[in-house]
mmCIF file of C-alpha atoms in Angstrom:
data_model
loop_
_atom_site.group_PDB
_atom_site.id
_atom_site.type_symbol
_atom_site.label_atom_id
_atom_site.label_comp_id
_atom_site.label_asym_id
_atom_site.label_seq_id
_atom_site.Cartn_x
_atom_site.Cartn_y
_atom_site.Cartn_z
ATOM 1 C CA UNK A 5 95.751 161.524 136.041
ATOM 2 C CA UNK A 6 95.162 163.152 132.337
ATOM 3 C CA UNK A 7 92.560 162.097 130.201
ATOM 4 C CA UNK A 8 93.023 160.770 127.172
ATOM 5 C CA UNK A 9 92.643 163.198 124.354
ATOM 6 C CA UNK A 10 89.822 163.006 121.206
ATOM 7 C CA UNK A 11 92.958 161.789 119.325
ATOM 8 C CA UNK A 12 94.042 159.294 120.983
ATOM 9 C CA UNK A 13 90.589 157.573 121.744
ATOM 10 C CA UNK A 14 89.499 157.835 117.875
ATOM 11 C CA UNK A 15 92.988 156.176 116.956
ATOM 12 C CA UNK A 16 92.528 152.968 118.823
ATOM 13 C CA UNK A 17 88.590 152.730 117.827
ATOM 14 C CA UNK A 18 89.778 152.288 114.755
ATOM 15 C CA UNK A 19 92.488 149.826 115.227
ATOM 16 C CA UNK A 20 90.116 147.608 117.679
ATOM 17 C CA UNK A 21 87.183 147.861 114.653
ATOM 18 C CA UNK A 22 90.662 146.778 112.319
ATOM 19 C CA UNK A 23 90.715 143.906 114.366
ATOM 20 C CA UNK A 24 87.823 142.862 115.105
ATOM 21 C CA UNK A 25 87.184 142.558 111.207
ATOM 22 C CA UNK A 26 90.231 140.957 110.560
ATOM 23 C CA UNK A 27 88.998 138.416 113.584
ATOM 24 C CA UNK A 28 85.762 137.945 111.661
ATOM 25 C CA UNK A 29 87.159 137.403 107.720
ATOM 26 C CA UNK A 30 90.023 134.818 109.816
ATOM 27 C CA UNK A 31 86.913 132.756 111.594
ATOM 28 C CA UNK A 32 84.416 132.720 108.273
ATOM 29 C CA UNK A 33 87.659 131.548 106.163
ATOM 30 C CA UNK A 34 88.524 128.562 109.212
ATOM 31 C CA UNK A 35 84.524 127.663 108.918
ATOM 32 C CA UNK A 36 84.624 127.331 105.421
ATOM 33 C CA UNK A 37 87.666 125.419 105.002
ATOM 34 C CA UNK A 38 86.475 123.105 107.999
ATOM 35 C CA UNK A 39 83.337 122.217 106.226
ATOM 36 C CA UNK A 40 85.268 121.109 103.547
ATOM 37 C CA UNK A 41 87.541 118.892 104.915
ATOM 38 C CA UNK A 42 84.865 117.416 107.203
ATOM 39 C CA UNK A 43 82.748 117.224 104.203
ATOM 40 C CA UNK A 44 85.298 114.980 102.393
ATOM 41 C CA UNK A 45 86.009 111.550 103.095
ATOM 42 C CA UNK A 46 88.630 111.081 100.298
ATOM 43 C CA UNK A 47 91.851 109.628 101.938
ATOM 44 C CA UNK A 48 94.725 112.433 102.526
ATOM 45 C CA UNK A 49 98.102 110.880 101.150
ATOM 46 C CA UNK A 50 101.008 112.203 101.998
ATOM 47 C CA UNK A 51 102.929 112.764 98.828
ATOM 48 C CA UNK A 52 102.102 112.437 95.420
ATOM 49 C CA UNK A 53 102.959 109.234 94.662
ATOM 50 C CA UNK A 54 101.613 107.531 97.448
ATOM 51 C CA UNK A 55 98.391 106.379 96.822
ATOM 52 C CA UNK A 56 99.625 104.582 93.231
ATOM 53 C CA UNK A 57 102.510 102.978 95.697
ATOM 54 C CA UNK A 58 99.749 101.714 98.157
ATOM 55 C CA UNK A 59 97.805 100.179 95.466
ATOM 56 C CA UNK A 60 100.512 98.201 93.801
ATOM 57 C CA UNK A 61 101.467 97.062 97.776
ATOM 58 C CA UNK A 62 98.142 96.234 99.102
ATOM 59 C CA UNK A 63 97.340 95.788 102.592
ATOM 60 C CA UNK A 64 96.186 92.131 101.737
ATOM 61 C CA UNK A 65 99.324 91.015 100.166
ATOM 62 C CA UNK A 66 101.954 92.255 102.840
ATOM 63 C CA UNK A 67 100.071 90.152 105.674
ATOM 64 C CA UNK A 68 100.116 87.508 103.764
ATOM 65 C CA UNK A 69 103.584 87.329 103.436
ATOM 66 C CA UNK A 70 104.509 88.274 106.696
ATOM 67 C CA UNK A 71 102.180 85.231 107.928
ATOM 68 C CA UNK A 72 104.326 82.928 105.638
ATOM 69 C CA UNK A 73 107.776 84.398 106.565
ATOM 70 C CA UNK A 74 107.147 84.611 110.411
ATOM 71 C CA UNK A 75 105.857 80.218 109.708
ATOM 72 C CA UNK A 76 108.882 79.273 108.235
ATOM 73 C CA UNK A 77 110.862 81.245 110.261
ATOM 74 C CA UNK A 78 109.140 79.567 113.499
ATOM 75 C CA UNK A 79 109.172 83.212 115.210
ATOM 76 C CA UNK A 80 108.470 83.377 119.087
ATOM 77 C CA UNK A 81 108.238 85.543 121.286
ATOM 78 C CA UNK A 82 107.516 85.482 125.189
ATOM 79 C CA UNK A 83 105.349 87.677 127.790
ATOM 80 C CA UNK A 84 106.920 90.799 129.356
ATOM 81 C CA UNK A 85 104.372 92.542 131.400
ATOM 82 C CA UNK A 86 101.815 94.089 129.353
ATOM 83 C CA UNK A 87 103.468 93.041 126.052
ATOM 84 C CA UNK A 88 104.626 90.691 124.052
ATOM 85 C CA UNK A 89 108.592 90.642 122.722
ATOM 86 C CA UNK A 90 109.227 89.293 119.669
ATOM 87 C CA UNK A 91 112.625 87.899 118.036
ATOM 88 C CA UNK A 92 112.813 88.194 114.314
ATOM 89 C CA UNK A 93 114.867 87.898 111.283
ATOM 90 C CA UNK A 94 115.434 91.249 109.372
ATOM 91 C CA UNK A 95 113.137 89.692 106.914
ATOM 92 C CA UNK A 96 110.822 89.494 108.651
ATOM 93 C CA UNK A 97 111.391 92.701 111.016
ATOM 94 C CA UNK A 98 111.068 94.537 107.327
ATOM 95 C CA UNK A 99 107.415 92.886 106.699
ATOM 96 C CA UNK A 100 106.349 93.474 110.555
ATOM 97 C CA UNK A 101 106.964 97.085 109.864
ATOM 98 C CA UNK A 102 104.990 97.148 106.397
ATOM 99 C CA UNK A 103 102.109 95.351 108.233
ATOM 100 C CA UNK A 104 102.365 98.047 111.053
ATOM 101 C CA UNK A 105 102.723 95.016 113.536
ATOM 102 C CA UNK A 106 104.510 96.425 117.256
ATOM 103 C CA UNK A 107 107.425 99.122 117.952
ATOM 104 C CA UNK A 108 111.278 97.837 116.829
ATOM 105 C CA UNK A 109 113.282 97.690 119.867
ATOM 106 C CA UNK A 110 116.972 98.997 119.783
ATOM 107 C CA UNK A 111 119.568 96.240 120.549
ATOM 108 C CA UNK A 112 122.833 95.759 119.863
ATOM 109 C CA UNK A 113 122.386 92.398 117.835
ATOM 110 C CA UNK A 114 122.832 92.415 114.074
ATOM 111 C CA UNK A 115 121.245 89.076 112.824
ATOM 112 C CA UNK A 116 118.087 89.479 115.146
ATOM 113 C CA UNK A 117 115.459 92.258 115.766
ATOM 114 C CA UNK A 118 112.826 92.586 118.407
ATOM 115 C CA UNK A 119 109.723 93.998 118.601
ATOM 116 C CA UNK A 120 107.397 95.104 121.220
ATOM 117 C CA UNK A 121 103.656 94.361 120.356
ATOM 118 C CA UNK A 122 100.743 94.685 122.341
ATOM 119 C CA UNK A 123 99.031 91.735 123.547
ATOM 120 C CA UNK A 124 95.744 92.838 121.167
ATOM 121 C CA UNK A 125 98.997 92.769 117.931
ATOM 122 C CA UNK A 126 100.238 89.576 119.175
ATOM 123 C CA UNK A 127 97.051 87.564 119.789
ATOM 124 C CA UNK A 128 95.848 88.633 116.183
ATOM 125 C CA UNK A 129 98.751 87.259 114.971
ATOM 126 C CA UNK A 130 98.815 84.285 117.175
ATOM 127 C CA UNK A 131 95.442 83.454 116.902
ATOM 128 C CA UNK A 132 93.998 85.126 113.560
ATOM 129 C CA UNK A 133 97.214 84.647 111.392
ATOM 130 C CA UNK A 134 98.101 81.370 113.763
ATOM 131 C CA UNK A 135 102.042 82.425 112.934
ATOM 132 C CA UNK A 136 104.011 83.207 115.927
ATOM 133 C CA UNK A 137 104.486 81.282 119.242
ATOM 134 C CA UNK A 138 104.101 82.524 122.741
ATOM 135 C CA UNK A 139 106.405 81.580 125.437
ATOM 136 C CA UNK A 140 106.486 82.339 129.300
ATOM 137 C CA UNK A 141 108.749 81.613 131.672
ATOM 138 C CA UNK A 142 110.794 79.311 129.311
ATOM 139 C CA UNK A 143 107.738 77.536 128.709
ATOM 140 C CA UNK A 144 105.744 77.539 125.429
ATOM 141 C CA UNK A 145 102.039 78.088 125.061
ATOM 142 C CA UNK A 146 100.078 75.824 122.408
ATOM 143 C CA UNK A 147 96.819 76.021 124.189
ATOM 144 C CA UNK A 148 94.392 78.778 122.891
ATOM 145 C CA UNK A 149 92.507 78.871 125.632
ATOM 146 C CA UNK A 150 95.352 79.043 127.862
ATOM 147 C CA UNK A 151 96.844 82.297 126.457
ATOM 148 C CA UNK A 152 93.534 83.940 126.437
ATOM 149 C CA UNK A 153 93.239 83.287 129.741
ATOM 150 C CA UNK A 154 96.350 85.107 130.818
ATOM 151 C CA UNK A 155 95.790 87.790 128.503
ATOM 152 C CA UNK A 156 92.533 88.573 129.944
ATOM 153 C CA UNK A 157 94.675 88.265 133.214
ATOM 154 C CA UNK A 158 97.025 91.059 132.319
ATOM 155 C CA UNK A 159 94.315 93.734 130.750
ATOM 156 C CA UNK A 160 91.233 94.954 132.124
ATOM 157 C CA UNK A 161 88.305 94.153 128.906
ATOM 158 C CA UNK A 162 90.905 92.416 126.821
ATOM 159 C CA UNK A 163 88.254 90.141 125.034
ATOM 160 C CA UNK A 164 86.073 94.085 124.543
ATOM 161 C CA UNK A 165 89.860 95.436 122.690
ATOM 162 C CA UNK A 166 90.791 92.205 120.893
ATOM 163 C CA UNK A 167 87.199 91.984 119.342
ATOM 164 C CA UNK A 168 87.283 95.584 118.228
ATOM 165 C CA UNK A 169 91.040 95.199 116.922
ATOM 166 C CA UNK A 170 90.513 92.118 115.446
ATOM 167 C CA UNK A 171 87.252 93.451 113.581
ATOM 168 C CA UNK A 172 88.818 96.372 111.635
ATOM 169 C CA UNK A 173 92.113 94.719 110.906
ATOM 170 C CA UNK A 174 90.454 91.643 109.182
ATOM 171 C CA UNK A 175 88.866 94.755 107.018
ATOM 172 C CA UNK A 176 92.934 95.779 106.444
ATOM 173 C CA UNK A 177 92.274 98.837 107.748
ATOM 174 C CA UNK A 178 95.888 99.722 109.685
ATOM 175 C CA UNK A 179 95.585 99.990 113.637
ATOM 176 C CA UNK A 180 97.853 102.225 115.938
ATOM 177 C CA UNK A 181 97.028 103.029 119.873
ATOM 178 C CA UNK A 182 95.509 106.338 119.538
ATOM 179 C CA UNK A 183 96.920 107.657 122.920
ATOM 180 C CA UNK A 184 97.769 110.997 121.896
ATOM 181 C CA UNK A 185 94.190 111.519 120.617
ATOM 182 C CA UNK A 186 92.668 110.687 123.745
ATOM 183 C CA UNK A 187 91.018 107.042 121.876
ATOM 184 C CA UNK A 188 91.598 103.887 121.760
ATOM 185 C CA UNK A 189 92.854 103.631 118.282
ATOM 186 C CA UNK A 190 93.682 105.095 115.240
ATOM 187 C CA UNK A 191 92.892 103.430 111.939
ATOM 188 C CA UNK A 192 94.918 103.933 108.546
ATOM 189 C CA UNK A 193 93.833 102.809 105.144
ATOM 190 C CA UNK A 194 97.454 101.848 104.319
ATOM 191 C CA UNK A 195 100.876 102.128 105.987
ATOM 192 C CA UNK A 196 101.575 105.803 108.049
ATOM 193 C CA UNK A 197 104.340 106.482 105.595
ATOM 194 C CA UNK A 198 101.788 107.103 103.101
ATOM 195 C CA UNK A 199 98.429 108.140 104.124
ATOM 196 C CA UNK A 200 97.481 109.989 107.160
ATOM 197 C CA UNK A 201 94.856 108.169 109.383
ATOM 198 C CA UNK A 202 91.217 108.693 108.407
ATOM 199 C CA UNK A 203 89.263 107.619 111.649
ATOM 200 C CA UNK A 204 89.854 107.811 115.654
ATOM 201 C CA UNK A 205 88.560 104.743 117.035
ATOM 202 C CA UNK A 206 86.734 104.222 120.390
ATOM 203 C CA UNK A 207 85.844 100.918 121.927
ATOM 204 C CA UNK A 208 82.500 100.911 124.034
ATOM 205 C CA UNK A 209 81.424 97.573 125.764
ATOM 206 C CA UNK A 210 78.207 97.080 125.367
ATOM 207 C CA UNK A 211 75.824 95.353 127.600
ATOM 208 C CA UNK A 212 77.730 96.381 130.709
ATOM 209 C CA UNK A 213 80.940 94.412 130.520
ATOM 210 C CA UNK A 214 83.911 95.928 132.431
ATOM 211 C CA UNK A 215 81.670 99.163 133.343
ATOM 212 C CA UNK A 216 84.463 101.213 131.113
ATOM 213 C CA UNK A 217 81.823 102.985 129.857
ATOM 214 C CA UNK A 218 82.738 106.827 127.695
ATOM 215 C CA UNK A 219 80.847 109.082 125.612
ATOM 216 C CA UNK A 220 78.372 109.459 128.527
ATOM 217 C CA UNK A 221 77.000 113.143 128.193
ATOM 218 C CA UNK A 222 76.685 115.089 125.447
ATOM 219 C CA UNK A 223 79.572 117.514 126.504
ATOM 220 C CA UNK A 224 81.854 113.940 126.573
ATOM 221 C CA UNK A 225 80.573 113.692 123.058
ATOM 222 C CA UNK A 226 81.450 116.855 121.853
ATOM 223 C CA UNK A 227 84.649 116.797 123.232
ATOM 224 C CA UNK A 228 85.683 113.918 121.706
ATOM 225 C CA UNK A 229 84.218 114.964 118.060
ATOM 226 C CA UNK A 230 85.888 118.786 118.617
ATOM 227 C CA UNK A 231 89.319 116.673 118.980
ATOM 228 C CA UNK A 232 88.772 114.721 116.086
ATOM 229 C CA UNK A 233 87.946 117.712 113.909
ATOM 230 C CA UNK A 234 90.929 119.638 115.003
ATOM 231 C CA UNK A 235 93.526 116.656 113.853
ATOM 232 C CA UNK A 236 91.436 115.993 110.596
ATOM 233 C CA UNK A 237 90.078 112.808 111.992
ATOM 234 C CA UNK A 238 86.609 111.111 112.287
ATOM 235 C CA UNK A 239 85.384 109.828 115.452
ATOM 236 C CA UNK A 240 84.847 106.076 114.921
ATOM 237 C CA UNK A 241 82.693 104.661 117.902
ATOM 238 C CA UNK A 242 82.941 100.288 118.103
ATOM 239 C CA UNK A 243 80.382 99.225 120.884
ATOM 240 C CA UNK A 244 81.261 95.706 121.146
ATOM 241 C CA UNK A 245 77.836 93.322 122.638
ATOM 242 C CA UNK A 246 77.940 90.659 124.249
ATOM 243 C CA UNK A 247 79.447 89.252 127.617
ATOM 244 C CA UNK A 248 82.555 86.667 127.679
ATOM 245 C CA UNK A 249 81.653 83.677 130.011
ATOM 246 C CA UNK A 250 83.801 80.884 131.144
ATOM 247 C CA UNK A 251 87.406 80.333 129.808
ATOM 248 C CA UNK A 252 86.426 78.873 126.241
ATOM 249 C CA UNK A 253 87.656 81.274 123.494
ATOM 250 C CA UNK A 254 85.615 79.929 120.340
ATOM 251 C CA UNK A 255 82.087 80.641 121.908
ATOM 252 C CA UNK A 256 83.729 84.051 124.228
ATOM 253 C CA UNK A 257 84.209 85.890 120.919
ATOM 254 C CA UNK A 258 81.242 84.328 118.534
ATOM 255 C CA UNK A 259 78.766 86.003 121.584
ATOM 256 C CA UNK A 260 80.445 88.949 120.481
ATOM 257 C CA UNK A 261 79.132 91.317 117.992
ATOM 258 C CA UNK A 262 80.443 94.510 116.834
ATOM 259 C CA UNK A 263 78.004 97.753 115.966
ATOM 260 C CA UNK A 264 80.151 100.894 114.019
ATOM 261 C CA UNK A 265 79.043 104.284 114.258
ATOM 262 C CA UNK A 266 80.576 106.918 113.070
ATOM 263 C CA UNK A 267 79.822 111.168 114.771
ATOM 264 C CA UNK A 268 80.751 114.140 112.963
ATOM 265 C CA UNK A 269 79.716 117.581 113.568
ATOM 266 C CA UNK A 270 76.509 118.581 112.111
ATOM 267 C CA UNK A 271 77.121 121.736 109.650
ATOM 268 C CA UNK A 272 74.208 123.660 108.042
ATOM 269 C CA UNK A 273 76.412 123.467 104.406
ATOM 270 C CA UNK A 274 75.606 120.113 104.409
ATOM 271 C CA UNK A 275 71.675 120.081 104.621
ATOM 272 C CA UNK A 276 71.004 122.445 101.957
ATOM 273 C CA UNK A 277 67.968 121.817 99.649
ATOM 274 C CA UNK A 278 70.378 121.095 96.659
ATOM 275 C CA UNK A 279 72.323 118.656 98.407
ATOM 276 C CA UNK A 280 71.767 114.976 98.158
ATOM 277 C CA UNK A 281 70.033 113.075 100.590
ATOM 278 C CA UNK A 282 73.098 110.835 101.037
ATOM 279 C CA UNK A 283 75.306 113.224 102.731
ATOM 280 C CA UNK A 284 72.804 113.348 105.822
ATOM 281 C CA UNK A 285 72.990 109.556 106.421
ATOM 282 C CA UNK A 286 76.502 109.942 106.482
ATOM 283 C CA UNK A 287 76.680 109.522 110.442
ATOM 284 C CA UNK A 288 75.155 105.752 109.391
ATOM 285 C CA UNK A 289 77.901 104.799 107.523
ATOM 286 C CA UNK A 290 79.534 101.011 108.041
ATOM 287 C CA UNK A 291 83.336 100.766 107.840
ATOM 288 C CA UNK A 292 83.419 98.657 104.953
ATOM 289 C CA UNK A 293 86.517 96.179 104.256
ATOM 290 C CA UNK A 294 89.369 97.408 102.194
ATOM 291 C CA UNK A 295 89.457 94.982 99.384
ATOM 292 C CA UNK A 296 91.741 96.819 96.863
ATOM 293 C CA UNK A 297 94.452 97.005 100.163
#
């Protein structure tokens, strides 16, 4: 076999030290531009008009009338596994939608529209909102209790998800399942359509309940908050306290309390001696409610 000549070897030294710089500029310009982002907690609307749509249709407003449509309208809407189907009006399929309440169902009726909602949506709106009826098998449910008890029947640490749920949406922040981020949820400050969502939300039971315990070792933690980054996200942890005894739903979700806590990558930027001491308390932040949506 021939060796390679001077010429050759001198040619691709200088395209592998070509690339290697190009490799370098590409990573310091990513690092930069991820500090920034990370840095700023300023929602990210989607067009240019959104955010002045979002606050002439607060958050506040469209539940409200959804709650008073879906009353006189004497919506139901009966068990089906894991979920909950619901048979609306378009008027009220329009406002479930605004609200971000369940997944429309394709049918071939034109006066009625269903939606699929998880049991968390539907027990919020049953119970919370107190504007929908549950049926199963034919059979209407007007018992709180009763419903609960099935609920917690059908989901492993229903009472843990409900009490997280329930806490951020009676802040109007916007829930979705966060499946495709690897959490439990994902919470928007106003409708998808218009602003992308700011937090990814994981449930922790505290206090042992369930034993679904996450976020174990550090390299679980960093995981999670190397996800988040990537999708422009902040990782959101809810450890809900407290244990659910007995069948009584009043005191089961009063011995509840919720904690926040928020994890974000630590970058040297931000601890400069010119900074303000603000930023580093920033992983202390509470969710506060959105009362302007």
């Amino acid at each position: 076999m021939r060796k390679p000549s001077l010429r050759f070897l001198q040619f691709w030294h200088i395209k592998i030290d070509s690339f290697k710089a190009q490799v370098v500029n590409f990573s310091s310009f990513c690092t930069r531009n991820c500090c920034f982002s990370r840095s700023s907690m300023a929602p990210r609307w989607k067009w240019k008009g959104a955010e002045a749509k979002a606050l002439a249709e607060p958050v506040s407003t469209t539940i409200s009338e959804l709650r008073s449509s879906l009353i006189r309208s004497e919506a139901s809407g009966f068990l089906s596994s894991c979920s909950i189907l619901l048979v609306v009006e378009p008027e009220q399929a329009e406002l479930l939608d605004n609200g971000c309440f369940g997944r429309p169902i394709v049918s071939a009726e034109k006066d009625k529209r269903w939606f699929q909602l998880s049991l968390e949506e539907a027990f919020f709106l049953f119970h919370n909102l107190k504007c929908i009826k549950i049926s199963i098998q034919d059979r209407f449910l007007d018992n709180e209790t009763e419903v609960w008890r099935i609920m917690k029947s059908k989901k492993a640490n229903f009472p843990v998800y409900y009490k997280a749920y329930s806490h951020l949406r009676s802040k109007n922040w916007i829930l979705r399942s966060g499946l495709q981020y690897g959490v439990d949820f994902v919470a928007y400050r106003h409708h998808p359509s218009l602003v992308h969502s700011e937090y990814a939300v994981l449930v922790q039971p505290g206090d042992g309940y369930g034993g679904n315990f996450r976020l174990r070792v550090w390299s679980d933690i960093h995981c999670a908050v190397r996800l988040c980054g990537s999708v422009a996200k902040t990782l959101l942890v809810l450890y809900v306290n407290g244990d659910c005894k007995g069948e009584d739903l009043s005191s089961c979700l009063e011995n509840y309390t919720v904690e926040e806590q928020t994890i974000t990558r630590w970058s040297p930027e931000q601890s400069r001696e010119n900074e303000t001491s603000d930023q580093s308390r920033v992983n202390a932040r509470t969710i506060k409610p959105l009362t302007s949506s």
